[in-house]
PDB file of C-alpha atoms and ligand atoms in Angstrom:
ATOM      1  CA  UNK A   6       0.000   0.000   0.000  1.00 92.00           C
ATOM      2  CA  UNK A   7       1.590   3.335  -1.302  1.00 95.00           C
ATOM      3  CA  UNK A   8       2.000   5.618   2.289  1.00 97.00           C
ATOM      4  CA  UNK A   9       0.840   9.318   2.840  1.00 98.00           C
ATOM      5  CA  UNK A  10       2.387  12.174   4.670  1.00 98.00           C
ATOM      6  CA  UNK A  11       0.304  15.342   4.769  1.00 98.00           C
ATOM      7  CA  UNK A  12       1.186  18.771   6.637  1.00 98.00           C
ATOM      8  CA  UNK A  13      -1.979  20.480   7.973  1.00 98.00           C
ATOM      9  CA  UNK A  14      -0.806  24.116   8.515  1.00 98.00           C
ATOM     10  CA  UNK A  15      -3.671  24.839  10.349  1.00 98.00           C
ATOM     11  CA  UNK A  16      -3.878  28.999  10.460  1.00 98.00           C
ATOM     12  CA  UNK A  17      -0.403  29.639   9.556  1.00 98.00           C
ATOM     13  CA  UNK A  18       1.560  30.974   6.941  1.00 98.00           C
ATOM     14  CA  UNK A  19       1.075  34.123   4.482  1.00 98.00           C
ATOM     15  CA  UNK A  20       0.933  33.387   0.670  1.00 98.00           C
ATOM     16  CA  UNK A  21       4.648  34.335   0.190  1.00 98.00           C
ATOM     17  CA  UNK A  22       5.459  31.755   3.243  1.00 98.00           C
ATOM     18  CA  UNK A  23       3.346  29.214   1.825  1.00 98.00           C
ATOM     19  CA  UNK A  24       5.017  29.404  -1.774  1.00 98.00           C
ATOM     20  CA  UNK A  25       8.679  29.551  -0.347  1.00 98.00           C
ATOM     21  CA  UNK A  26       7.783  26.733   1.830  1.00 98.00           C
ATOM     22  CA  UNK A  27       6.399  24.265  -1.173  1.00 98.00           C
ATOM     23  CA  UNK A  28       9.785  25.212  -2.806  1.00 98.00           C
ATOM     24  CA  UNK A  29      11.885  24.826  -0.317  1.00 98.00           C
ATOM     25  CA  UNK A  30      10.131  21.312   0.524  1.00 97.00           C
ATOM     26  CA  UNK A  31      10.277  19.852  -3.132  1.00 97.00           C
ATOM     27  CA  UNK A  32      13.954  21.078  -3.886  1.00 96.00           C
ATOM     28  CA  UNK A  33      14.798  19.078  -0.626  1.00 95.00           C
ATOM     29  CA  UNK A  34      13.056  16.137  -1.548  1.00 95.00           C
ATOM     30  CA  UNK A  35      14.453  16.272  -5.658  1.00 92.00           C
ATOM     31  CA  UNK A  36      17.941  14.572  -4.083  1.00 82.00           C
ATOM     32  CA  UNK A  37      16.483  10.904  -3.947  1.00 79.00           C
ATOM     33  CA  UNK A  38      12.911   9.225  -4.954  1.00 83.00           C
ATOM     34  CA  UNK A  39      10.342   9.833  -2.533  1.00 86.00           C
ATOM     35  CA  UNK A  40       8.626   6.838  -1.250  1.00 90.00           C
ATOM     36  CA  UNK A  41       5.107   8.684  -0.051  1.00 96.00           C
ATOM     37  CA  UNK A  42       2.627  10.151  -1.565  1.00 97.00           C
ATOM     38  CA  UNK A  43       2.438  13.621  -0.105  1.00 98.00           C
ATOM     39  CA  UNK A  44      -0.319  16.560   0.382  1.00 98.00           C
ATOM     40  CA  UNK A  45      -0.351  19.653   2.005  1.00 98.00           C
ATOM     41  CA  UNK A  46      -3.132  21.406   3.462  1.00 98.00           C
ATOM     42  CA  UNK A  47      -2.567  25.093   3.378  1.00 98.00           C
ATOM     43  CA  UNK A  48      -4.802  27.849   4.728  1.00 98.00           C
ATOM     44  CA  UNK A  49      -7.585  28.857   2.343  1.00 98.00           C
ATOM     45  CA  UNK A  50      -5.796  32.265   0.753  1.00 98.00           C
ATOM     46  CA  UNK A  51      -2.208  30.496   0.283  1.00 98.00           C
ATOM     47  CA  UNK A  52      -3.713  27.355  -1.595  1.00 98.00           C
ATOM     48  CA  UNK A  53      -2.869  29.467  -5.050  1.00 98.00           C
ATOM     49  CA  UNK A  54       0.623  30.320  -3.443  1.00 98.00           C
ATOM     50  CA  UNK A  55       1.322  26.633  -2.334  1.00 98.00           C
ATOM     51  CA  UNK A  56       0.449  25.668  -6.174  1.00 98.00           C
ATOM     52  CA  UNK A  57       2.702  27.656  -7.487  1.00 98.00           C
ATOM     53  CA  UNK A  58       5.221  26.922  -5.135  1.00 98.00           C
ATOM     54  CA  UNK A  59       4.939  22.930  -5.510  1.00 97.00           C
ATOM     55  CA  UNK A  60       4.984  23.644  -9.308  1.00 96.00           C
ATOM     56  CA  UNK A  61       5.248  19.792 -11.182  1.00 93.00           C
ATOM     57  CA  UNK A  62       6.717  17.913  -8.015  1.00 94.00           C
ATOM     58  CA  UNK A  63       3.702  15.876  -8.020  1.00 93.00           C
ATOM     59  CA  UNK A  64       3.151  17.030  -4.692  1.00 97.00           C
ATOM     60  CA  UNK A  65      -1.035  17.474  -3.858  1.00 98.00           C
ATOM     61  CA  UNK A  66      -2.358  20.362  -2.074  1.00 98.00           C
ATOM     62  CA  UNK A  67      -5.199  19.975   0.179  1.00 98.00           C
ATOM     63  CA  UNK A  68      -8.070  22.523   1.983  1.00 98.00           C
ATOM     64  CA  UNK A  69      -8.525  22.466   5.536  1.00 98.00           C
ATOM     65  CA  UNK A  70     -12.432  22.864   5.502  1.00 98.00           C
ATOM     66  CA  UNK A  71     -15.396  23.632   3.018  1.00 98.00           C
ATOM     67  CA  UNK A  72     -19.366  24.369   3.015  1.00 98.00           C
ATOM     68  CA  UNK A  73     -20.575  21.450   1.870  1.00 98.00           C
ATOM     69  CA  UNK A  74     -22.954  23.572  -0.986  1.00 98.00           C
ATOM     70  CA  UNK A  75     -22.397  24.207  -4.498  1.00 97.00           C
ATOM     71  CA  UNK A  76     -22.634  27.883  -3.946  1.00 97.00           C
ATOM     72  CA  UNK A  77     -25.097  30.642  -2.773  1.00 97.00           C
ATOM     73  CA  UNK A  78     -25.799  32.407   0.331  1.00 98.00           C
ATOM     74  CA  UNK A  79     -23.215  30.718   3.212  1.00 98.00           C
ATOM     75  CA  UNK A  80     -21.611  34.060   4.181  1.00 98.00           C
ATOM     76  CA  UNK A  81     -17.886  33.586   5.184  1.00 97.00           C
ATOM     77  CA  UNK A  82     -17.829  29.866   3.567  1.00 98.00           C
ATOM     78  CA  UNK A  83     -16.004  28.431   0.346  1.00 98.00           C
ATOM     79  CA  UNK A  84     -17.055  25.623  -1.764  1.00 98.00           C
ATOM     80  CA  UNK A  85     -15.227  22.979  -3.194  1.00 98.00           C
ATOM     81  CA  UNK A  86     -15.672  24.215  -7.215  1.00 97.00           C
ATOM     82  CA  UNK A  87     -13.702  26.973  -5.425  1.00 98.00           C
ATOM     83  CA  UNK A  88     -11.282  24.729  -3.819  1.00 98.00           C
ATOM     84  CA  UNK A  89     -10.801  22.999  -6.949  1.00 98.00           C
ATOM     85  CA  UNK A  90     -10.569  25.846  -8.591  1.00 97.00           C
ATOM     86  CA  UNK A  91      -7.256  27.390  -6.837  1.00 97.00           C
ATOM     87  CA  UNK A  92      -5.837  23.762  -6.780  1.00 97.00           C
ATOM     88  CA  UNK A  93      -6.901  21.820  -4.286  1.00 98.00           C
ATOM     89  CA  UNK A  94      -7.653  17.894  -4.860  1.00 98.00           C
ATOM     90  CA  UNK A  95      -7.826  16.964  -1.061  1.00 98.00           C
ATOM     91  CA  UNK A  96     -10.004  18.110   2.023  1.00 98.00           C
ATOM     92  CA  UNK A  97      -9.583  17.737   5.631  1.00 98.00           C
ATOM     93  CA  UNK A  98     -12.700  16.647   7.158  1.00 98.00           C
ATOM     94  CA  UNK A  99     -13.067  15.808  11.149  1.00 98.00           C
ATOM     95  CA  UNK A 100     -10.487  17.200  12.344  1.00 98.00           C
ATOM     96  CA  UNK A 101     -10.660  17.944  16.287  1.00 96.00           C
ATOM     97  CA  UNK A 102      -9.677  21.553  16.612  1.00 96.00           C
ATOM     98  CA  UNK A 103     -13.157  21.659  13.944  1.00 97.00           C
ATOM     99  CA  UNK A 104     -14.806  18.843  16.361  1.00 96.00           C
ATOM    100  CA  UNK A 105     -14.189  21.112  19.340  1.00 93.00           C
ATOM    101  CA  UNK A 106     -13.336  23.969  19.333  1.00 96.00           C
ATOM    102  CA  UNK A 107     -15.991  24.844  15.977  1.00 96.00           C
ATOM    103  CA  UNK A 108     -18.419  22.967  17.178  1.00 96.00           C
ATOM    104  CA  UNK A 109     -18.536  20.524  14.244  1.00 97.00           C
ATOM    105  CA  UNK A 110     -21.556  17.842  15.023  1.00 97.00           C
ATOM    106  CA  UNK A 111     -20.920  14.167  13.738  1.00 96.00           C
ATOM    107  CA  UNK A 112     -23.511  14.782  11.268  1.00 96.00           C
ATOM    108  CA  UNK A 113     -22.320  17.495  10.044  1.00 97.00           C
ATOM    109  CA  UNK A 114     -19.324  15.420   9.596  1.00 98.00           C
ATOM    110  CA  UNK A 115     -20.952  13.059   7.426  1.00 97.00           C
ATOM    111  CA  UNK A 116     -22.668  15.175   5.442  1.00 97.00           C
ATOM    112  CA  UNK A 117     -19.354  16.716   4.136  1.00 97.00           C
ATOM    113  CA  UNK A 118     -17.433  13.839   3.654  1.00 97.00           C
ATOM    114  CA  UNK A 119     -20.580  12.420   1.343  1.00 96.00           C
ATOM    115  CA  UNK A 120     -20.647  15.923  -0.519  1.00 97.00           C
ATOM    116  CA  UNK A 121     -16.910  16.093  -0.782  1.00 97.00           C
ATOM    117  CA  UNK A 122     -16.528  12.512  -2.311  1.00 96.00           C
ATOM    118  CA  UNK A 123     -19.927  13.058  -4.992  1.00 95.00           C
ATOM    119  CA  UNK A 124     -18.224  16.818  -5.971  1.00 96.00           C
ATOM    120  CA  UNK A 125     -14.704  14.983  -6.693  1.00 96.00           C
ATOM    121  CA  UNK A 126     -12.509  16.078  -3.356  1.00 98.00           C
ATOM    122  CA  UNK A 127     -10.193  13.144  -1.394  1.00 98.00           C
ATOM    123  CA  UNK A 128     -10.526  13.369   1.651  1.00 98.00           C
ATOM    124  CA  UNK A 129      -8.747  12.640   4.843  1.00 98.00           C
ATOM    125  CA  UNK A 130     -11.009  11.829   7.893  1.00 98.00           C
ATOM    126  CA  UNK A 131     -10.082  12.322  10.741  1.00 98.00           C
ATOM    127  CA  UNK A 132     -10.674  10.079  14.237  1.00 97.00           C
ATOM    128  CA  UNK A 133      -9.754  10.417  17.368  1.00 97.00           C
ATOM    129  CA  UNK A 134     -10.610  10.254  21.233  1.00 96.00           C
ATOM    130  CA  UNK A 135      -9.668  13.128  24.189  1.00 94.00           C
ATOM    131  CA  UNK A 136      -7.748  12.115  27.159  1.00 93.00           C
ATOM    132  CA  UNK A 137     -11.417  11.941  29.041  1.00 94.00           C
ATOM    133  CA  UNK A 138     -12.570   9.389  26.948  1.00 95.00           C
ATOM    134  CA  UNK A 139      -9.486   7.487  26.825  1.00 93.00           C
ATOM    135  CA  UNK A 140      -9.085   7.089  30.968  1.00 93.00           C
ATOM    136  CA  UNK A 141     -13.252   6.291  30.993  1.00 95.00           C
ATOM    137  CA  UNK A 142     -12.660   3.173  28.486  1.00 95.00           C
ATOM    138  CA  UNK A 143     -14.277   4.110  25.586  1.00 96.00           C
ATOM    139  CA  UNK A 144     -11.588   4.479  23.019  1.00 96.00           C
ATOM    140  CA  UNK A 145     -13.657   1.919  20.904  1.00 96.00           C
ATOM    141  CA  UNK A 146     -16.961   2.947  21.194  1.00 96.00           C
ATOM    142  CA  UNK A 147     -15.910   6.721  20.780  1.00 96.00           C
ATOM    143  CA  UNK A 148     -14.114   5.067  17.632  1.00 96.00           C
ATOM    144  CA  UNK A 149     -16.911   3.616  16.820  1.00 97.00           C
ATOM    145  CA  UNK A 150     -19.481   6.212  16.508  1.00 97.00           C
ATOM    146  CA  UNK A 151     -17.034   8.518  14.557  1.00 97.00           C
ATOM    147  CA  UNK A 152     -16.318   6.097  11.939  1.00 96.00           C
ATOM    148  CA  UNK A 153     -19.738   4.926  11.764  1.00 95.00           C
ATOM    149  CA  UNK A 154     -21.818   8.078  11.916  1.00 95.00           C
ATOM    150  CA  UNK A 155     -19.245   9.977   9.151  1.00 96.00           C
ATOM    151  CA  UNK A 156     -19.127   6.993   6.427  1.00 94.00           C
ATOM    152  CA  UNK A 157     -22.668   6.448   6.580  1.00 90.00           C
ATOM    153  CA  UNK A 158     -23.793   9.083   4.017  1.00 87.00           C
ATOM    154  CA  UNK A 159     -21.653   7.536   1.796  1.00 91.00           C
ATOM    155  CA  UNK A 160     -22.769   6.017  -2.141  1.00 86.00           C
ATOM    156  CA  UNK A 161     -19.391   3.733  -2.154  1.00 88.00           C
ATOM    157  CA  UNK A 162     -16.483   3.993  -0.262  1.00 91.00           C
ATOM    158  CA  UNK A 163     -13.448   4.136  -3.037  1.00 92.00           C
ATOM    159  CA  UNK A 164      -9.909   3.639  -0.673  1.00 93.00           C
ATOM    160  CA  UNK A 165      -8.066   5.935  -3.412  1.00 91.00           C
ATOM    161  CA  UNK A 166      -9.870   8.741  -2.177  1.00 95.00           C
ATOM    162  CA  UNK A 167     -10.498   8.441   1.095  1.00 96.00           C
ATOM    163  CA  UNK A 168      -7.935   7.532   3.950  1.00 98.00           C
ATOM    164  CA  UNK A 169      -8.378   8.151   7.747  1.00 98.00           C
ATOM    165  CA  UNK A 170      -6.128   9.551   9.869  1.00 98.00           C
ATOM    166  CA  UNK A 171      -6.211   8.312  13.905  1.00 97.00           C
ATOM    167  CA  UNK A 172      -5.149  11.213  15.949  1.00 97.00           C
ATOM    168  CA  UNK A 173      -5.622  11.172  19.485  1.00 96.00           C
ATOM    169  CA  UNK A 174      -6.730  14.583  21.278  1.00 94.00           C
ATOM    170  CA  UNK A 175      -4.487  14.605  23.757  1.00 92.00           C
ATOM    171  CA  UNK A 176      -1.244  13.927  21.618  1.00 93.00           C
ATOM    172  CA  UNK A 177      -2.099  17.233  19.165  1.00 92.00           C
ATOM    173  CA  UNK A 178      -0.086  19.852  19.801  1.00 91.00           C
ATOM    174  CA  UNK A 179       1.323  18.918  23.099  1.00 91.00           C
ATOM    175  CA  UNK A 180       4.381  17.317  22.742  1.00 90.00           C
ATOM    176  CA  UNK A 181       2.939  13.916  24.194  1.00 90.00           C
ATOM    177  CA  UNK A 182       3.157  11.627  21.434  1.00 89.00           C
ATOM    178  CA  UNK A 183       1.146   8.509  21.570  1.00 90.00           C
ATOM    179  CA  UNK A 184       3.096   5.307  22.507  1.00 95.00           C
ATOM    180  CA  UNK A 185       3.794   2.597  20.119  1.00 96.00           C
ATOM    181  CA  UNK A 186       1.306  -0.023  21.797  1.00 97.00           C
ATOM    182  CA  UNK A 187      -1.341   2.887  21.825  1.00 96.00           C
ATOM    183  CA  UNK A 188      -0.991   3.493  18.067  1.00 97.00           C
ATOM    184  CA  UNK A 189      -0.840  -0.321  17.315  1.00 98.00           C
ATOM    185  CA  UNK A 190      -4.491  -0.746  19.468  1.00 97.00           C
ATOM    186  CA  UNK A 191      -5.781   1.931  18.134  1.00 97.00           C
ATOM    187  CA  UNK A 192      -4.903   1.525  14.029  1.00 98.00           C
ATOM    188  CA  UNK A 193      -5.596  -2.484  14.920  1.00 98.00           C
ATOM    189  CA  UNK A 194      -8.748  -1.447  16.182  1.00 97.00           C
ATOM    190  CA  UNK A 195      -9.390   0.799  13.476  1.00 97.00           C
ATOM    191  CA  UNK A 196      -8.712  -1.249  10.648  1.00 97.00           C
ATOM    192  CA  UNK A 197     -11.333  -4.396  12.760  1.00 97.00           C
ATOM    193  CA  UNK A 198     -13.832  -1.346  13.064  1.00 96.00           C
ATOM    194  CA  UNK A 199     -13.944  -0.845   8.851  1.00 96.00           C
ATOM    195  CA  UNK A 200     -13.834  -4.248   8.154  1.00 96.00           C
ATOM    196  CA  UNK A 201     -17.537  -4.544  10.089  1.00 94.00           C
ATOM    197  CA  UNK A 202     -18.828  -1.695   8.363  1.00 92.00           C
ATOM    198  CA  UNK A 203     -16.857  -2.127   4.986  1.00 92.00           C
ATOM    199  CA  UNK A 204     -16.043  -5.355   4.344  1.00 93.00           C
ATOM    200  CA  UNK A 205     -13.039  -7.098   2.825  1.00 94.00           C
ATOM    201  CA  UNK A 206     -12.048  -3.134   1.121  1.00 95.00           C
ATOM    202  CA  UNK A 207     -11.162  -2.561   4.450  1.00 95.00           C
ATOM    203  CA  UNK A 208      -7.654  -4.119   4.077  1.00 96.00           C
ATOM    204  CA  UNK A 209      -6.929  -1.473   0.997  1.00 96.00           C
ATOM    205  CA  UNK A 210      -7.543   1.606   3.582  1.00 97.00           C
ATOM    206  CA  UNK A 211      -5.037   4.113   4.427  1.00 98.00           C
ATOM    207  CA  UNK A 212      -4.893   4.754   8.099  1.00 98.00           C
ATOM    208  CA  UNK A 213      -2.676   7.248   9.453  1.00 98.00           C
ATOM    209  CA  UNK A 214      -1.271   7.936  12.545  1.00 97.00           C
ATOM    210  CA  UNK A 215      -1.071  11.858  13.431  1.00 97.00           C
ATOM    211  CA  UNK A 216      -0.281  13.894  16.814  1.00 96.00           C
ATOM    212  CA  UNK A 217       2.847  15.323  17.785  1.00 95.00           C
ATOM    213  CA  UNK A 218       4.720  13.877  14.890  1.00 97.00           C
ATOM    214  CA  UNK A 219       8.668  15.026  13.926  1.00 96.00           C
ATOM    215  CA  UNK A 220      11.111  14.120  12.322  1.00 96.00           C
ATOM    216  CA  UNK A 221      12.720  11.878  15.385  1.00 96.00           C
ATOM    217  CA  UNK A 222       9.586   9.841  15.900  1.00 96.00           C
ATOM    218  CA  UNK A 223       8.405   9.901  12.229  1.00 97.00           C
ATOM    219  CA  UNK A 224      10.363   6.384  11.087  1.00 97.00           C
ATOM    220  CA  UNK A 225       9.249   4.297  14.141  1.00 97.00           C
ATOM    221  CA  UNK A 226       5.687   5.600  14.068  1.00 97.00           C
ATOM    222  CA  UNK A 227       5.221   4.791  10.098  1.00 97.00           C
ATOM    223  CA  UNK A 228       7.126   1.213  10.503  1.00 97.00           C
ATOM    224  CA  UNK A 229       4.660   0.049  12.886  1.00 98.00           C
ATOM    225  CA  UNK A 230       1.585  -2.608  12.055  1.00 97.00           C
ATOM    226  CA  UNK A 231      -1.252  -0.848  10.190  1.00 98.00           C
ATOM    227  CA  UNK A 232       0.315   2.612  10.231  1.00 98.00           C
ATOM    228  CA  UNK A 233       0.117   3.492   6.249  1.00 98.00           C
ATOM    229  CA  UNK A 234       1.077   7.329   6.608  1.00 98.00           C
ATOM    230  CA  UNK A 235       1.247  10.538   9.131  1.00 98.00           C
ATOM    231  CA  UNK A 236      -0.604  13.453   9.207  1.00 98.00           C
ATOM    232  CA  UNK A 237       2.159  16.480  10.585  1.00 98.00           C
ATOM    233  CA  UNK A 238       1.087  20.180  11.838  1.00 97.00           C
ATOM    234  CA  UNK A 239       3.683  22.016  14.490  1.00 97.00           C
ATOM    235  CA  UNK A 240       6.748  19.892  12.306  1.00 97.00           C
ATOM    236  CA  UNK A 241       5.437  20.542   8.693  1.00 98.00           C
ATOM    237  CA  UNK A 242       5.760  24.311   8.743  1.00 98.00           C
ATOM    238  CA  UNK A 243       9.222  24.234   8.740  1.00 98.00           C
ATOM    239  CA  UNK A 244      10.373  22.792   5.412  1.00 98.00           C
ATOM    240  CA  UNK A 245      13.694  21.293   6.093  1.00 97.00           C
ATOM    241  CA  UNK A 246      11.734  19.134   9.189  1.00 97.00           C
ATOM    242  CA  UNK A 247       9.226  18.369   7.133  1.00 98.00           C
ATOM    243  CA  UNK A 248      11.770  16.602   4.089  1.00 97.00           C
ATOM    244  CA  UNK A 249      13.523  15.114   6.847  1.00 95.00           C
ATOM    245  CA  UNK A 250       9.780  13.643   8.143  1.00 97.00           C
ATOM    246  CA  UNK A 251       9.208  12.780   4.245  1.00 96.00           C
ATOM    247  CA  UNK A 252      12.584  11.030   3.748  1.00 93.00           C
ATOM    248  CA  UNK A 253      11.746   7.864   6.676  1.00 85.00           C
TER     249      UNK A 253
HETATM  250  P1  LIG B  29       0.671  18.260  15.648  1.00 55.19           P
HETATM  251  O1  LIG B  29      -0.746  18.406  14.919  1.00 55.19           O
HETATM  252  O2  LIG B  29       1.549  17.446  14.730  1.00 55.19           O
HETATM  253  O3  LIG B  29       1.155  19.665  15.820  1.00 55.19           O
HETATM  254  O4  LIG B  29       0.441  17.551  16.931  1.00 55.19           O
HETATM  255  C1  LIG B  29      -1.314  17.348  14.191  1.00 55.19           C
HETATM  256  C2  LIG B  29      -2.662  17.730  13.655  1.00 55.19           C
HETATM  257  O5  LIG B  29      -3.390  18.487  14.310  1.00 55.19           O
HETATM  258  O6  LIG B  29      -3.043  17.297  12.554  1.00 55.19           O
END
């Protein structure tokens, strides 16, 4: 199965950042064959610059949110024909700053990832318990209801298009990295969890792992059982980390 590494940039980087970043990023990476597929998912202004800054590397660029609606009155939102439109091939859908701190409701959640996939977007869902949930026990049925409730909108479930990234709350941001027998239970679990609702395409999914990812951790994390990729924020807006991250 062919690996993914994403940077989510979350709400950083100007347009003139963003395009000297992409460079940066793909003349570090020309020296030897990369062995990832790779997307970045720049704010919604520098998705232009980040094009023009990834130029033919093959690179993809990604949007960190959308309305799902084709257009019309949604003050304030973008679409994905706009998206598209200034480059973008992949969305970010789940993700748990959206979850809690915007107030994004699971159905909500599904009803994006349906629209994205019918109006031609990838997208990367995201999963992922807080440190609540973990201590109480219910890292599977919290697991559970997210994959359930945001696939279930779905015509067909195509595992070119869609991966899912598993990134625990409490390991965003903060340093605290999820150990190796967390990430194994949890992408083990993950990949048991599809197979019920999926079926035998399960096996062809793309989980990733993401959550306080560099470039130390990066090759232990992405050798481990059932981890197909990582999904990077704090240590993909530096471009030299971020090679280093995309040469394990
Ligand atoms: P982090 O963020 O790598 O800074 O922990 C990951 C994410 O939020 O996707």
């Amino acid at each position: 199965m062919q690996t993914l590494i994403a940077a989510n940039w979350k709400m950083n980087k100007s347009q003139q950042e963003a395009e000297q970043c992409a460079k940066e990023l793909v003349k570090l990476c020309a020296k030897k064959p990369l062995r990832h597929d790779v997307v970045l998912f720049a704010p919604f202004t520098a998705l232009s610059a980040t094009k023009k800054g990834l130029g033919k590397s093959g690179f993809h660029i990604g949007a960190q949110n959308f309305y799902p609606a084709e257009n019309g009155a949604f003050t304030g939102e973008i679409a994905p024909s706009m998206l598209k439109d200034a480059g973008a091939t992949w969305v970010l859908i789940g993700h748990s700053e959206r979850r809690h701190i915007l107030g994004e409701s699971s159905a909500f959640i599904a009803q994006k990832t349906a629209f994205a996939q019918s109006h031609g977007l990838h997208v990367m869902l995201c999963v992922g318990e807080t440190l609540d949930e973990r201590k109480a026990g219910s890292l599977e049925h919290v697991m559970q209801h997210q994959l359930n409730s945001a696939l279930q909108d779905l015509q067909e479930f195509n595992p070119q298009t869609i991966v899912i990234a598993y990134e625990p709350v409490w390991a965003i941001g903060t340093g605290n990295v999820a150990s190796q027998a967390d990430i194994v239970e949890a992408h083990a679990l993950l990949r048991a969890l599809l197979s019920e609702q999926l079926g035998s395409i399960a096996a062809h999914i793309r989980l990733l792992y993401g959550g306080s990812v560099t470039a130390q951790n990066a090759p232990d994390i992405l050798a481990l059982d059932n981890v197909n990729g990582l999904l990077v924020g704090g240590a993909s807006l530096q471009a030299k980390e971020f090679a280093s991250i995309l040469s394990a």
